[in-house]
Coordinates of C-alpha atoms in Angstrom, one line a residue:
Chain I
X1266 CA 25.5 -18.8 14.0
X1267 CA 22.8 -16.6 15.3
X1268 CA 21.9 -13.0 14.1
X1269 CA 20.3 -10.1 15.6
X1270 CA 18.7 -7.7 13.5
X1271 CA 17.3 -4.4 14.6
X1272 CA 14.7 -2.5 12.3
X1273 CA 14.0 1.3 13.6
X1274 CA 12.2 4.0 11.9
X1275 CA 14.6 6.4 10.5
X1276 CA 15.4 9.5 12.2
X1277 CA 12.6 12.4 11.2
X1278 CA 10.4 9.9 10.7
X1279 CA 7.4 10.5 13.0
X1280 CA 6.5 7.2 14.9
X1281 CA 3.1 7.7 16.4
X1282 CA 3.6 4.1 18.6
X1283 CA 6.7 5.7 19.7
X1284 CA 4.9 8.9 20.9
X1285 CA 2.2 6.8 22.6
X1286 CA 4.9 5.1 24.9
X1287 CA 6.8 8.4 25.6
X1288 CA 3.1 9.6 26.8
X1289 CA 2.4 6.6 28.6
X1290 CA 5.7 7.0 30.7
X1291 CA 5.3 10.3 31.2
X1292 CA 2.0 9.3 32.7
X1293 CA 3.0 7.2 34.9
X1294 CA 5.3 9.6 36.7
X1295 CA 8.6 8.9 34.6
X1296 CA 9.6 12.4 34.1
X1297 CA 12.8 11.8 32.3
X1298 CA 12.2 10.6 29.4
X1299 CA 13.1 13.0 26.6
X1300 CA 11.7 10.6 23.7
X1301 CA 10.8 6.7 23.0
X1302 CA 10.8 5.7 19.9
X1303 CA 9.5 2.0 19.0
X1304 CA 11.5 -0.6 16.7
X1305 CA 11.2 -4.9 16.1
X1306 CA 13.9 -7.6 17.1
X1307 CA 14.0 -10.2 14.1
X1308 CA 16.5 -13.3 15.7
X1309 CA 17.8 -15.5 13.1
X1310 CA 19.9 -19.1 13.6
X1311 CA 21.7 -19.3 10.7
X1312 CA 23.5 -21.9 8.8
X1313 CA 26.6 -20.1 8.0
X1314 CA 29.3 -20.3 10.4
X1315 CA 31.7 -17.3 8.9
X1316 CA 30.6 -14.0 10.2
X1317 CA 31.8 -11.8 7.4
X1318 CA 29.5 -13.9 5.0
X1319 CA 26.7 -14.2 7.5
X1320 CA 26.9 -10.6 7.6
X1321 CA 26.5 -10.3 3.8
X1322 CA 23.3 -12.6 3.8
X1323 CA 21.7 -10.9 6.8
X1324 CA 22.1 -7.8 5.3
X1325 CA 20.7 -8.9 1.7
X1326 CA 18.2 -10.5 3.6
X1327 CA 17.0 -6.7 5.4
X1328 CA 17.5 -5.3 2.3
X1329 CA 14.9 -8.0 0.6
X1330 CA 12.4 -8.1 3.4
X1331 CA 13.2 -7.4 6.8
X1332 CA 13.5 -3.7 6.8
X1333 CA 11.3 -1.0 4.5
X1334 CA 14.2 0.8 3.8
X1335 CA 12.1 3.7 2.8
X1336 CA 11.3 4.8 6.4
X1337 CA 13.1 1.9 8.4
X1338 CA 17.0 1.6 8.7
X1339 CA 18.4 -1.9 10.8
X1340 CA 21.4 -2.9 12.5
X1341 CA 22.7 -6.3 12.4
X1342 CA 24.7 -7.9 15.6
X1343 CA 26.4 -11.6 15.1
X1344 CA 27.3 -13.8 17.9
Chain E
X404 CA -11.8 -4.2 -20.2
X405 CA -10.6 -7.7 -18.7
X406 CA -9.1 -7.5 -15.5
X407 CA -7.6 -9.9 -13.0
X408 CA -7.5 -9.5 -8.8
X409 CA -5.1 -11.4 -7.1
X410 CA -6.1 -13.5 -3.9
X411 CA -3.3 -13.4 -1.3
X412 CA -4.0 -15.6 2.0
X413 CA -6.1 -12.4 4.0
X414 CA -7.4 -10.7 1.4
X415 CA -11.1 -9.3 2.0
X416 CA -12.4 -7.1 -0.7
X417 CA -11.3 -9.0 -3.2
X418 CA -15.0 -10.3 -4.2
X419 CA -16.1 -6.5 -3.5
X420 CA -13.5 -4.9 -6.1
X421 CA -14.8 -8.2 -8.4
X422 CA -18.6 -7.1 -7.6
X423 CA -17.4 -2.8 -8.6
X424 CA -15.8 -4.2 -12.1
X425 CA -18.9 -6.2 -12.9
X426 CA -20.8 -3.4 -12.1
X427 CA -18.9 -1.1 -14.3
X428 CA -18.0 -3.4 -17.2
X429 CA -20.2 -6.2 -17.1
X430 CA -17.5 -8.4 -17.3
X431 CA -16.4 -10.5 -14.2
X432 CA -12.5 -10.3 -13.7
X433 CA -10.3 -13.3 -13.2
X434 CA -9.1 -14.2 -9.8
X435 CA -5.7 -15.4 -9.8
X436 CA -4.1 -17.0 -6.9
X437 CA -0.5 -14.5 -5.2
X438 CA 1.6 -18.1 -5.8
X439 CA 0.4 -18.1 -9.5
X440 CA 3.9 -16.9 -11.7
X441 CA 1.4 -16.3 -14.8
X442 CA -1.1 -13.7 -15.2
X443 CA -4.0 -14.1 -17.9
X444 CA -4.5 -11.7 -20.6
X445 CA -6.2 -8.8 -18.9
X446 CA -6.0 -5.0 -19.1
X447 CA -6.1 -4.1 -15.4
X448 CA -4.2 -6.1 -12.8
X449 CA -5.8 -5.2 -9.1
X450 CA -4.4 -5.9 -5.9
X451 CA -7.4 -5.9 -3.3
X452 CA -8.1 -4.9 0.1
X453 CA -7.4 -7.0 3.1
X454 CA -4.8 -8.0 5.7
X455 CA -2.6 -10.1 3.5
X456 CA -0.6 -12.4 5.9
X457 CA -1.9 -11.0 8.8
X458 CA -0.4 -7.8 8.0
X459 CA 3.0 -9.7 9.4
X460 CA 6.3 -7.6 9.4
X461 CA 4.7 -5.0 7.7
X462 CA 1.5 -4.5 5.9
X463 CA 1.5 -5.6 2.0
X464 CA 5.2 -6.4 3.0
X465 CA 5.2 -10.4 2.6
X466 CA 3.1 -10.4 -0.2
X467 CA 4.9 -8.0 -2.2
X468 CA 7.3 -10.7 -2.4
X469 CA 4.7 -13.2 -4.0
X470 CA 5.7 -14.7 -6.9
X471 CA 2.7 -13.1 -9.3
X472 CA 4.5 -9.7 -8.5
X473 CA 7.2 -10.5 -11.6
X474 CA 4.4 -11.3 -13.9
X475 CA 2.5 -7.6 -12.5
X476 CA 5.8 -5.9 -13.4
X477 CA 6.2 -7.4 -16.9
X478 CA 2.2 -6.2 -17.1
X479 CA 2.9 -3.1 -16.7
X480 CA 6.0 -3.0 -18.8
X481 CA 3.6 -3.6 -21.9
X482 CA 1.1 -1.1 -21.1
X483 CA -1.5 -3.0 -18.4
X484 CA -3.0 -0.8 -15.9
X485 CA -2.5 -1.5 -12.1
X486 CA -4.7 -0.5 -9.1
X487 CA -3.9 -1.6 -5.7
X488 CA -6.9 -0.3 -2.8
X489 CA -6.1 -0.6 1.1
X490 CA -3.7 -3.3 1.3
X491 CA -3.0 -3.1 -2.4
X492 CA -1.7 0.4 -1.5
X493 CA 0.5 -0.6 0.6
X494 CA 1.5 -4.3 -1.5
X495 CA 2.2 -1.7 -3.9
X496 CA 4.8 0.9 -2.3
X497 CA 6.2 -2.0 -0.7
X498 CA 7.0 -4.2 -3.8
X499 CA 8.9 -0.9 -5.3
X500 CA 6.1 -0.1 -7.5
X501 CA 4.5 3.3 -6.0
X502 CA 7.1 5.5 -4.2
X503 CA 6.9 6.5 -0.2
X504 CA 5.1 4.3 2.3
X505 CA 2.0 3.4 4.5
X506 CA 3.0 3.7 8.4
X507 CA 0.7 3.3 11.5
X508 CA -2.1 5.6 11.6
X509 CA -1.1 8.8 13.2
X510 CA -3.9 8.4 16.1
X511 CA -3.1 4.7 16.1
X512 CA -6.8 4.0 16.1
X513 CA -7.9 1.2 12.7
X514 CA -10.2 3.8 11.6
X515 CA -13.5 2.5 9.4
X516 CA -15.5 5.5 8.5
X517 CA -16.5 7.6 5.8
X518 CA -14.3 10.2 4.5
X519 CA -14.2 12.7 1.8
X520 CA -11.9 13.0 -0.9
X521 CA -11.2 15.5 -3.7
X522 CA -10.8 14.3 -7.0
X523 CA -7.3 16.4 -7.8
X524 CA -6.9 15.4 -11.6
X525 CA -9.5 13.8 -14.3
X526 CA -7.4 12.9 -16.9
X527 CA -6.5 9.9 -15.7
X528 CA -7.3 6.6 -16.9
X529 CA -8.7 6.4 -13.1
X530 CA -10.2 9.4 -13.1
X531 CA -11.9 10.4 -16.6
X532 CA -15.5 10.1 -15.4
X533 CA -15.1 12.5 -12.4
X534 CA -15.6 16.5 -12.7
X535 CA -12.8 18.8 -12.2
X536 CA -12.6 19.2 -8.5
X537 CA -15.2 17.2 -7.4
X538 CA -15.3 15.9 -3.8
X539 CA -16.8 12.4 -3.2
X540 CA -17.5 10.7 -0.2
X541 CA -15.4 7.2 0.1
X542 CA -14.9 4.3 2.7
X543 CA -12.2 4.2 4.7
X544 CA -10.9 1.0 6.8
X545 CA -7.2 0.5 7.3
X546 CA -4.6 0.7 10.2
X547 CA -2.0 1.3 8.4
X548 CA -3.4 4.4 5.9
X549 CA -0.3 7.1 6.6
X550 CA 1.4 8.0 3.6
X551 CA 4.9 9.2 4.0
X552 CA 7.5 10.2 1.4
X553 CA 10.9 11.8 2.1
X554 CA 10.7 15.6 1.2
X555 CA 12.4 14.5 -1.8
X556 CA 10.2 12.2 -3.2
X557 CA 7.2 14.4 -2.3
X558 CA 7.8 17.2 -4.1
X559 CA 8.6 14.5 -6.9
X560 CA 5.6 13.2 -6.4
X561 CA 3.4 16.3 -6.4
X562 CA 5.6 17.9 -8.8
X563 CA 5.0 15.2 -11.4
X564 CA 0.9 15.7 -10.7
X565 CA 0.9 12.0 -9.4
X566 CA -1.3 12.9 -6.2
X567 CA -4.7 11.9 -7.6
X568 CA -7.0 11.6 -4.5
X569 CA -6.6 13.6 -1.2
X570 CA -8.9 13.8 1.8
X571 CA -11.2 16.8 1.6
X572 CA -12.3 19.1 4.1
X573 CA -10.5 18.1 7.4
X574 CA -11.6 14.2 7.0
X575 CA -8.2 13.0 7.2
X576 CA -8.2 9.7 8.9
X577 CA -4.5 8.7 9.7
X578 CA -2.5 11.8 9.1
X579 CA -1.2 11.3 5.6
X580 CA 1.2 13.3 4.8
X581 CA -0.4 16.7 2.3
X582 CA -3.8 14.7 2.8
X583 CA -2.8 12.2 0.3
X584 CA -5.1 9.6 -0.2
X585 CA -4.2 8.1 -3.8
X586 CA -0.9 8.2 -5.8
X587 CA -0.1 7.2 -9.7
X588 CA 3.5 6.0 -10.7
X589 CA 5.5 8.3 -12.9
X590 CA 3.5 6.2 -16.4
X591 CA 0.3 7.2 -14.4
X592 CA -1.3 3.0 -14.7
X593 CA -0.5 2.3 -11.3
X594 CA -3.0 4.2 -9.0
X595 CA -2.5 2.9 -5.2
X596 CA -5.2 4.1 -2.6
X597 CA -6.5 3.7 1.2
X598 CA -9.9 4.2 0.2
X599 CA -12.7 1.5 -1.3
X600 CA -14.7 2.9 -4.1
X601 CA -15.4 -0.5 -4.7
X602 CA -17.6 0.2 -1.5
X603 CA -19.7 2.6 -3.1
X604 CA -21.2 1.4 -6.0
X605 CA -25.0 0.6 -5.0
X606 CA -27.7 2.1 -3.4
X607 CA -27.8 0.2 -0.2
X608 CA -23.9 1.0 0.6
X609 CA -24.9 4.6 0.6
X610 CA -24.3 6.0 -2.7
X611 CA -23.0 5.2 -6.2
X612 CA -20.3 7.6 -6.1
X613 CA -16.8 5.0 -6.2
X614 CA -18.4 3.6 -9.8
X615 CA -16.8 6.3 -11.9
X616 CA -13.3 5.2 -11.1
X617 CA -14.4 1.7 -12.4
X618 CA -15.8 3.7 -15.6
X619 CA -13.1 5.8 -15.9
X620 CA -11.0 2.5 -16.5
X621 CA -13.5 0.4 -18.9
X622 CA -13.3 4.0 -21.2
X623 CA -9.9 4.3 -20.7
X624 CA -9.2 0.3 -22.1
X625 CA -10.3 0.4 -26.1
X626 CA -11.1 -3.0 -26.5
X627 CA -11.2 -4.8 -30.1
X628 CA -15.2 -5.8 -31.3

């Protein structure tokens, strides 16, 4: 099965790349934006075919790797 | 002192932090390769400078899962010192073994500069050779040089003394958080950095002044006749 996995900054932490979008929108005449803030898409195919363990290995697997869970936090999406 | 720098694939200063303990100890350290599980029998393990993995996912984040990082914890565990520069900073808080973590410059620019940085403790084992609140002029040349702790672990951190260099006098590159440049662990033998005194240790790089941390380490290390 496949996996989506989500890694954002946390909330309060300051994301400069974020801020650099929010300007360039701003910039090019996209008032409403109130804030941008910039994450990654990681897509994995997966061997496992039961979603409750996939869930468990994806979630090791951010925990290991995918996500610095010092300033990042991620959400995982199966399908 | 005998000291080992690990090679991962993108490392760059690893022949210049080689050239600085040379300098400062006359002994040249021991390269050993990130895939090595073994380390040899050394007093100072350093992680170099460099784009390791083409700073991929995250800077320092891939090869802080090399398999030499088990043998660099079981190092420290008996005593060995630890110095991680640039992206040895950042291989460091991201294999668990400095707190906080190195984000994206705050102007977003890869700054490569001089900066200045104040020495905030000397007695360090990294630190010995400087003067009480000296400032010394240091290299900069990183992308991803922004230190960030919660609150939590930054009063930790400060509150424990383990902020050893910060950026002096408005030079701040990349926004770190209280100007920090350089953290210790908790045991104070792990020292993690942005800057490269191993860039400053001749006359033609523009001053001598990035010897005394390599000093301050060969006098720290008593080593048998």
């Amino acid at each position: 099965m496949r996996a989506r996995v989500t890694v954002t900054l946390k909330q309060g932490v300051l994301d400069p790349q974020g801020k650099a979008i929010e300007g360039a929108l701003k910039g090019l005449g996209f008032g409403g934006v109130n804030a941008a803030r910039q994450g990654k898409v990681i897509d994995l195919d997966l061997a496992e075919s039961d979603p409750e363990r996939a869930r468990a290995e994806v979630a090791a697997m951010c925990e290991a790797l995918l996500a610095n869970t010092v300033i990042e936090s991620y959400a995982i999406e199966l399908e | 002192m005998k000291s080992a720098v690990i090679v991962f694939p993108g490392s760059n200063r690893d022949r210049d932090v080689a050239a600085a303990l040379e300098a400062a100890t006359g002994r040249d350290p021991t390269f050993v390769w990130h895939a090595d599980t073994e380390l040899p029998d050394v007093d100072l393990v350093v992680m170099p400078g460099g784009f390791s993995y083409g700073d991929y996912l995250r800077s320092g984040a891939i090869a802080a899962r090399a398999g030499v990082i088990p043998a660099v914890t079981e190092h420290h565990r008996r005593g060995g010192y630890v110095l991680g520069i640039c992206n040895g900073f950042q291989i460091l808080t991201e294999a668990g073994f400095l707190p906080g973590a190195l984000m994206r410059n705050a102007g977003l620019r890869f700054v490569c500069r001089k900066v200045k940085l104040s020495v905030e403790r000397t007695d360090t084992a990294f630190t010995s050779a400087y003067e009480d609140g000296q400032v010394i002029p240091c290299p900069v040349a990183h992308h991803d040089g922004n230190y960030f702790a919660d609150p939590e672990t930054l009063a930790r951190v400060e509150g424990n003394g383990q902020v050893i260099f910060r950026y002096a006098d408005g030079t701040n590159p990349n926004g770190s958080v209280n100007d920090i440049a350089g953290i210790t662990d908790e045991t104070g033998r792990i020292l993690g950095m942005m800057p490269h005194p191993e860039n400053l240790i001749a006359s033609h790089q523009g001053g001598t002044e990035g010897l005394g941390l390599f000093a301050s380490l060969a006098g720290a290390v008593s080593e048998p006749a």
